[in-house]
Amino acid sequence: QVQLQESGPGLVKPSQTLSLTCTVSGGSITTSYYTWNWIRQSPGKGLEWVGAIAYDGNTVYDPSLKSRTSISRDTSKNQFSLQLSSVTPEDTAVYYCARDPWVGFGMDYWGKGTLVTVSS
C-alpha cells in the first residue's frame, strides 16, 4: 500500500519560508502518470490545493500562490518537497501531501497532515 508522510517544522515566523517534505513508500514518484500534490486546510479557507509535481518532474501551482511556491523532488529518496516563501499568519494550516493517479482523477492516497503555524 502507498503511504505518504509529511515532515517539517511546525512553527514558522512571518516573512520566512515554510518547508515541508513528503516521503513516499509503496510506490515510486516517477511512475506514469501520477502527480504528487500539496493541499492545505484551514478553518478560514477550507481545503486549498497548493500545487503538484508530476511523475516527469513538471510542476504546477495555484496561481494565487505561484509567486511564493516551489515544489521539488528527490527521486533517489522518493520524496517531494514544498517551499512557501514570505509566509503570513494566513498560511497557517494543516498541510497534506497526496497522490493523484491521473491529472484531475482525484486523490487516492493522503498523508495524515502536519500542522504549520505561522506566528511571531
GROMACS .gro file of N, CA and C in nm:
model
  360
    1GLN      N    1   0.083  -0.119   0.000
    1GLN     CA    2   0.000   0.000   0.000
    1GLN      C    3   0.087   0.125   0.000
    2VAL      N    4   0.043   0.226  -0.073
    2VAL     CA    5   0.114   0.352  -0.081
    2VAL      C    6   0.093   0.430   0.048
    3GLN      N    7   0.201   0.481   0.102
    3GLN     CA    8   0.195   0.565   0.221
    3GLN      C    9   0.271   0.693   0.197
    4LEU      N   10   0.216   0.802   0.247
    4LEU     CA   11   0.279   0.933   0.237
    4LEU      C   12   0.289   0.991   0.377
    5GLN      N   13   0.400   1.056   0.403
    5GLN     CA   14   0.421   1.114   0.535
    5GLN      C   15   0.486   1.251   0.522
    6GLU      N   16   0.421   1.351   0.579
    6GLU     CA   17   0.473   1.487   0.580
    6GLU      C   18   0.570   1.505   0.695
    7SER      N   19   0.668   1.589   0.674
    7SER     CA   20   0.760   1.623   0.781
    7SER      C   21   0.811   1.765   0.761
    8GLY      N   22   0.847   1.828   0.871
    8GLY     CA   23   0.899   1.963   0.866
    8GLY      C   24   0.861   2.040   0.991
    9PRO      N   25   0.913   2.160   1.005
    9PRO     CA   26   0.885   2.240   1.124
    9PRO      C   27   0.737   2.274   1.137
   10GLY      N   28   0.690   2.277   1.260
   10GLY     CA   29   0.551   2.311   1.285
   10GLY      C   30   0.527   2.458   1.312
   11LEU      N   31   0.633   2.535   1.325
   11LEU     CA   32   0.621   2.677   1.352
   11LEU      C   33   0.716   2.754   1.262
   12VAL      N   34   0.664   2.854   1.194
   12VAL     CA   35   0.742   2.939   1.105
   12VAL      C   36   0.709   3.084   1.135
   13LYS      N   37   0.809   3.167   1.134
   13LYS     CA   38   0.787   3.309   1.160
   13LYS      C   39   0.741   3.381   1.034
   14PRO      N   40   0.658   3.483   1.050
   14PRO     CA   41   0.617   3.562   0.933
   14PRO      C   42   0.737   3.613   0.854
   15SER      N   43   0.721   3.614   0.723
   15SER     CA   44   0.820   3.655   0.625
   15SER      C   45   0.922   3.547   0.593
   16GLN      N   46   0.924   3.440   0.671
   16GLN     CA   47   1.019   3.333   0.644
   16GLN      C   48   0.959   3.230   0.548
   17THR      N   49   1.033   3.124   0.523
   17THR     CA   50   0.992   3.022   0.426
   17THR      C   51   0.948   2.895   0.497
   18LEU      N   52   0.830   2.850   0.459
   18LEU     CA   53   0.777   2.723   0.506
   18LEU      C   54   0.833   2.612   0.419
   19SER      N   55   0.891   2.510   0.481
   19SER     CA   56   0.949   2.398   0.407
   19SER      C   57   0.897   2.267   0.463
   20LEU      N   58   0.842   2.186   0.375
   20LEU     CA   59   0.790   2.055   0.413
   20LEU      C   60   0.838   1.950   0.314
   21THR      N   61   0.851   1.829   0.362
   21THR     CA   62   0.890   1.717   0.278
   21THR      C   63   0.788   1.605   0.292
   22CYS      N   64   0.756   1.543   0.181
   22CYS     CA   65   0.667   1.427   0.180
   22CYS      C   66   0.749   1.305   0.138
   23THR      N   67   0.751   1.206   0.225
   23THR     CA   68   0.821   1.082   0.196
   23THR      C   69   0.719   0.977   0.153
   24VAL      N   70   0.744   0.917   0.038
   24VAL     CA   71   0.651   0.821  -0.021
   24VAL      C   72   0.709   0.681  -0.012
   25SER      N   73   0.627   0.587   0.030
   25SER     CA   74   0.665   0.447   0.030
   25SER      C   75   0.556   0.365  -0.036
   26GLY      N   76   0.594   0.249  -0.090
   26GLY     CA   77   0.498   0.163  -0.156
   26GLY      C   78   0.466   0.200  -0.299
   27GLY      N   79   0.531   0.301  -0.352
   27GLY     CA   80   0.510   0.344  -0.489
   27GLY      C   81   0.614   0.447  -0.525
   28SER      N   82   0.647   0.455  -0.652
   28SER     CA   83   0.751   0.545  -0.699
   28SER      C   84   0.692   0.676  -0.747
   29ILE      N   85   0.756   0.787  -0.712
   29ILE     CA   86   0.709   0.917  -0.757
   29ILE      C   87   0.740   0.941  -0.904
   30THR      N   88   0.810   0.851  -0.968
   30THR     CA   89   0.839   0.864  -1.111
   30THR      C   90   0.751   0.776  -1.199
   31THR      N   91   0.659   0.704  -1.141
   31THR     CA   92   0.572   0.616  -1.219
   31THR      C   93   0.464   0.695  -1.292
   32SER      N   94   0.454   0.670  -1.423
   32SER     CA   95   0.349   0.734  -1.503
   32SER      C   96   0.211   0.687  -1.456
   33TYR      N   97   0.120   0.775  -1.448
   33TYR     CA   98   0.112   0.916  -1.474
   33TYR      C   99   0.078   0.991  -1.344
   34TYR      N  100   0.129   0.943  -1.234
   34TYR     CA  101   0.096   1.001  -1.106
   34TYR      C  102   0.140   1.146  -1.094
   35THR      N  103   0.060   1.223  -1.022
   35THR     CA  104   0.103   1.355  -0.977
   35THR      C  105   0.101   1.358  -0.825
   36TRP      N  106   0.194   1.433  -0.773
   36TRP     CA  107   0.215   1.438  -0.628
   36TRP      C  108   0.188   1.579  -0.581
   37ASN      N  109   0.093   1.591  -0.489
   37ASN     CA  110   0.028   1.718  -0.460
   37ASN      C  111   0.049   1.763  -0.316
   38TRP      N  112   0.042   1.894  -0.300
   38TRP     CA  113   0.032   1.956  -0.169
   38TRP      C  114  -0.103   2.026  -0.158
   39ILE      N  115  -0.172   1.997  -0.050
   39ILE     CA  116  -0.302   2.056  -0.021
   39ILE      C  117  -0.299   2.104   0.122
   40ARG      N  118  -0.366   2.214   0.150
   40ARG     CA  119  -0.371   2.262   0.287
   40ARG      C  120  -0.515   2.286   0.329
   41GLN      N  121  -0.537   2.286   0.460
   41GLN     CA  122  -0.669   2.302   0.516
   41GLN      C  123  -0.663   2.396   0.635
   42SER      N  124  -0.747   2.496   0.633
   42SER     CA  125  -0.756   2.591   0.743
   42SER      C  126  -0.902   2.621   0.770
   43PRO      N  127  -0.934   2.662   0.893
   43PRO     CA  128  -1.074   2.695   0.923
   43PRO      C  129  -1.130   2.805   0.834
   44GLY      N  130  -1.048   2.901   0.798
   44GLY     CA  131  -1.097   3.012   0.720
   44GLY      C  132  -1.119   2.983   0.573
   45LYS      N  133  -1.032   2.899   0.515
   45LYS     CA  134  -1.038   2.874   0.371
   45LYS      C  135  -1.078   2.733   0.334
   46GLY      N  136  -1.083   2.643   0.430
   46GLY     CA  137  -1.112   2.505   0.399
   46GLY      C  138  -0.997   2.440   0.324
   47LEU      N  139  -1.030   2.342   0.241
   47LEU     CA  140  -0.929   2.274   0.162
   47LEU      C  141  -0.884   2.360   0.046
   48GLU      N  142  -0.754   2.369   0.028
   48GLU     CA  143  -0.696   2.451  -0.077
   48GLU      C  144  -0.580   2.376  -0.141
   49TRP      N  145  -0.587   2.356  -0.270
   49TRP     CA  146  -0.478   2.293  -0.344
   49TRP      C  147  -0.365   2.394  -0.364
   50VAL      N  148  -0.246   2.353  -0.330
   50VAL     CA  149  -0.130   2.441  -0.338
   50VAL      C  150  -0.053   2.422  -0.468
   51GLY      N  151  -0.028   2.298  -0.503
   51GLY     CA  152   0.047   2.270  -0.624
   51GLY      C  153   0.083   2.124  -0.632
   52ALA      N  154   0.156   2.089  -0.738
   52ALA     CA  155   0.190   1.949  -0.759
   52ALA      C  156   0.314   1.936  -0.845
   53ILE      N  157   0.375   1.821  -0.834
   53ILE     CA  158   0.484   1.783  -0.923
   53ILE      C  159   0.446   1.648  -0.985
   54ALA      N  160   0.461   1.639  -1.115
   54ALA     CA  161   0.421   1.519  -1.187
   54ALA      C  162   0.534   1.417  -1.191
   55TYR      N  163   0.500   1.301  -1.239
   55TYR     CA  164   0.595   1.190  -1.249
   55TYR      C  165   0.720   1.226  -1.329
   56ASP      N  166   0.706   1.320  -1.423
   56ASP     CA  167   0.817   1.359  -1.507
   56ASP      C  168   0.890   1.483  -1.456
   57GLY      N  169   0.850   1.533  -1.340
   57GLY     CA  170   0.914   1.649  -1.281
   57GLY      C  171   0.848   1.781  -1.313
   58ASN      N  172   0.750   1.782  -1.399
   58ASN     CA  173   0.678   1.905  -1.430
   58ASN      C  174   0.600   1.952  -1.308
   59THR      N  175   0.594   2.082  -1.289
   59THR     CA  176   0.524   2.138  -1.173
   59THR      C  177   0.412   2.230  -1.216
   60VAL      N  178   0.314   2.244  -1.128
   60VAL     CA  179   0.204   2.336  -1.149
   60VAL      C  180   0.159   2.386  -1.013
   61TYR      N  181   0.116   2.513  -1.007
   61TYR     CA  182   0.083   2.574  -0.880
   61TYR      C  183  -0.049   2.649  -0.888
   62ASP      N  184  -0.112   2.665  -0.773
   62ASP     CA  185  -0.224   2.755  -0.762
   62ASP      C  186  -0.176   2.894  -0.805
   63PRO      N  187  -0.243   2.956  -0.902
   63PRO     CA  188  -0.194   3.086  -0.948
   63PRO      C  189  -0.180   3.190  -0.837
   64SER      N  190  -0.266   3.184  -0.737
   64SER     CA  191  -0.259   3.281  -0.628
   64SER      C  192  -0.137   3.262  -0.539
   65LEU      N  193  -0.074   3.147  -0.548
   65LEU     CA  194   0.041   3.115  -0.465
   65LEU      C  195   0.169   3.096  -0.546
   66LYS      N  196   0.158   3.097  -0.677
   66LYS     CA  197   0.269   3.059  -0.763
   66LYS      C  198   0.396   3.139  -0.736
   67SER      N  199   0.382   3.268  -0.713
   67SER     CA  200   0.499   3.352  -0.694
   67SER      C  201   0.576   3.317  -0.568
   68ARG      N  202   0.512   3.247  -0.475
   68ARG     CA  203   0.576   3.214  -0.349
   68ARG      C  204   0.605   3.066  -0.333
   69THR      N  205   0.567   2.985  -0.430
   69THR     CA  206   0.568   2.840  -0.414
   69THR      C  207   0.671   2.772  -0.502
   70SER      N  208   0.737   2.674  -0.446
   70SER     CA  209   0.827   2.589  -0.523
   70SER      C  210   0.813   2.446  -0.475
   71ILE      N  211   0.788   2.356  -0.568
   71ILE     CA  212   0.781   2.213  -0.538
   71ILE      C  213   0.894   2.144  -0.611
   72SER      N  214   0.965   2.061  -0.540
   72SER     CA  215   1.078   1.990  -0.598
   72SER      C  216   1.073   1.844  -0.554
   73ARG      N  217   1.165   1.765  -0.605
   73ARG     CA  218   1.166   1.625  -0.569
   73ARG      C  219   1.308   1.571  -0.563
   74ASP      N  220   1.322   1.463  -0.490
   74ASP     CA  221   1.446   1.388  -0.484
   74ASP      C  222   1.408   1.244  -0.516
   75THR      N  223   1.430   1.205  -0.638
   75THR     CA  224   1.385   1.072  -0.680
   75THR      C  225   1.463   0.961  -0.612
   76SER      N  226   1.587   0.989  -0.575
   76SER     CA  227   1.667   0.887  -0.507
   76SER      C  228   1.612   0.854  -0.370
   77LYS      N  229   1.542   0.949  -0.309
   77LYS     CA  230   1.481   0.929  -0.178
   77LYS      C  231   1.331   0.907  -0.186
   78ASN      N  232   1.276   0.914  -0.306
   78ASN     CA  233   1.132   0.902  -0.326
   78ASN      C  234   1.057   1.005  -0.241
   79GLN      N  235   1.105   1.129  -0.249
   79GLN     CA  236   1.049   1.238  -0.172
   79GLN      C  237   1.017   1.356  -0.263
   80PHE      N  238   0.918   1.433  -0.223
   80PHE     CA  239   0.896   1.563  -0.286
   80PHE      C  240   0.870   1.665  -0.176
   81SER      N  241   0.902   1.790  -0.207
   81SER     CA  242   0.905   1.893  -0.105
   81SER      C  243   0.830   2.018  -0.148
   82LEU      N  244   0.788   2.092  -0.048
   82LEU     CA  245   0.719   2.220  -0.068
   82LEU      C  246   0.797   2.330   0.001
   83GLN      N  247   0.815   2.440  -0.070
   83GLN     CA  248   0.868   2.561  -0.011
   83GLN      C  249   0.772   2.675  -0.041
   84LEU      N  250   0.727   2.740   0.063
   84LEU     CA  251   0.636   2.853   0.051
   84LEU      C  252   0.701   2.970   0.121
   85SER      N  253   0.736   3.070   0.045
   85SER     CA  254   0.811   3.183   0.098
   85SER      C  255   0.720   3.295   0.145
   86SER      N  256   0.780   3.389   0.218
   86SER     CA  257   0.711   3.510   0.262
   86SER      C  258   0.578   3.479   0.329
   87VAL      N  259   0.580   3.388   0.422
   87VAL     CA  260   0.455   3.343   0.482
   87VAL      C  261   0.398   3.448   0.577
   88THR      N  262   0.267   3.442   0.591
   88THR     CA  263   0.192   3.525   0.684
   88THR      C  264   0.106   3.433   0.770
   89PRO      N  265   0.043   3.488   0.875
   89PRO     CA  266  -0.046   3.402   0.956
   89PRO      C  267  -0.157   3.334   0.876
   90GLU      N  268  -0.195   3.391   0.762
   90GLU     CA  269  -0.298   3.329   0.680
   90GLU      C  270  -0.251   3.200   0.613
   91ASP      N  271  -0.123   3.174   0.618
   91ASP     CA  272  -0.070   3.048   0.567
   91ASP      C  273  -0.076   2.937   0.671
   92THR      N  274  -0.118   2.970   0.792
   92THR     CA  275  -0.135   2.868   0.894
   92THR      C  276  -0.240   2.767   0.850
   93ALA      N  277  -0.205   2.640   0.852
   93ALA     CA  278  -0.296   2.537   0.805
   93ALA      C  279  -0.238   2.401   0.835
   94VAL      N  280  -0.322   2.300   0.820
   94VAL     CA  281  -0.273   2.163   0.814
   94VAL      C  282  -0.235   2.136   0.670
   95TYR      N  283  -0.113   2.096   0.649
   95TYR     CA  284  -0.062   2.070   0.515
   95TYR      C  285  -0.057   1.920   0.489
   96TYR      N  286  -0.114   1.880   0.376
   96TYR     CA  287  -0.119   1.740   0.336
   96TYR      C  288  -0.042   1.719   0.206
   97CYS      N  289   0.022   1.606   0.193
   97CYS     CA  290   0.065   1.561   0.063
   97CYS      C  291  -0.026   1.448   0.019
   98ALA      N  292  -0.046   1.435  -0.112
   98ALA     CA  293  -0.140   1.337  -0.164
   98ALA      C  294  -0.105   1.299  -0.307
   99ARG      N  295  -0.148   1.182  -0.347
   99ARG     CA  296  -0.125   1.133  -0.482
   99ARG      C  297  -0.251   1.139  -0.566
  100ASP      N  298  -0.236   1.180  -0.690
  100ASP     CA  299  -0.342   1.174  -0.789
  100ASP      C  300  -0.294   1.079  -0.899
  101PRO      N  301  -0.363   0.967  -0.920
  101PRO     CA  302  -0.313   0.871  -1.020
  101PRO      C  303  -0.318   0.920  -1.164
  102TRP      N  304  -0.393   1.025  -1.190
  102TRP     CA  305  -0.406   1.085  -1.322
  102TRP      C  306  -0.453   1.228  -1.301
  103VAL      N  307  -0.401   1.319  -1.377
  103VAL     CA  308  -0.437   1.460  -1.358
  103VAL      C  309  -0.589   1.474  -1.360
  104GLY      N  310  -0.642   1.527  -1.251
  104GLY     CA  311  -0.784   1.550  -1.241
  104GLY      C  312  -0.867   1.432  -1.197
  105PHE      N  313  -0.804   1.318  -1.176
  105PHE     CA  314  -0.878   1.199  -1.136
  105PHE      C  315  -0.930   1.209  -0.993
  106GLY      N  316  -0.846   1.259  -0.904
  106GLY     CA  317  -0.880   1.268  -0.763
  106GLY      C  318  -0.775   1.199  -0.679
  107MET      N  319  -0.754   1.251  -0.560
  107MET     CA  320  -0.651   1.196  -0.473
  107MET      C  321  -0.692   1.060  -0.420
  108ASP      N  322  -0.602   0.964  -0.432
  108ASP     CA  323  -0.633   0.831  -0.381
  108ASP      C  324  -0.557   0.795  -0.254
  109TYR      N  325  -0.445   0.860  -0.231
  109TYR     CA  326  -0.369   0.839  -0.108
  109TYR      C  327  -0.329   0.974  -0.051
  110TRP      N  328  -0.343   0.986   0.079
  110TRP     CA  329  -0.311   1.108   0.152
  110TRP      C  330  -0.217   1.079   0.267
  111GLY      N  331  -0.133   1.175   0.300
  111GLY     CA  332  -0.065   1.171   0.427
  111GLY      C  333  -0.161   1.211   0.537
  112LYS      N  334  -0.118   1.197   0.660
  112LYS     CA  335  -0.205   1.231   0.771
  112LYS      C  336  -0.212   1.380   0.797
  113GLY      N  337  -0.123   1.456   0.738
  113GLY     CA  338  -0.121   1.600   0.752
  113GLY      C  339  -0.030   1.645   0.865
  114THR      N  340   0.019   1.766   0.851
  114THR     CA  341   0.101   1.825   0.956
  114THR      C  342   0.061   1.972   0.972
  115LEU      N  343   0.041   2.012   1.095
  115LEU     CA  344   0.002   2.150   1.123
  115LEU      C  345   0.123   2.241   1.118
  116VAL      N  346   0.112   2.347   1.041
  116VAL     CA  347   0.215   2.450   1.037
  116VAL      C  348   0.151   2.581   1.082
  117THR      N  349   0.208   2.638   1.185
  117THR     CA  350   0.159   2.764   1.239
  117THR      C  351   0.258   2.875   1.204
  118VAL      N  352   0.206   2.983   1.148
  118VAL     CA  353   0.287   3.100   1.118
  118VAL      C  354   0.258   3.204   1.226
  119SER      N  355   0.356   3.232   1.306
  119SER     CA  356   0.338   3.323   1.419
  119SER      C  357   0.471   3.378   1.463
  120SER      N  358   0.468   3.501   1.509
  120SER     CA  359   0.587   3.562   1.565
  120SER      C  360   0.597   3.540   1.715
   0.00000   0.00000   0.00000
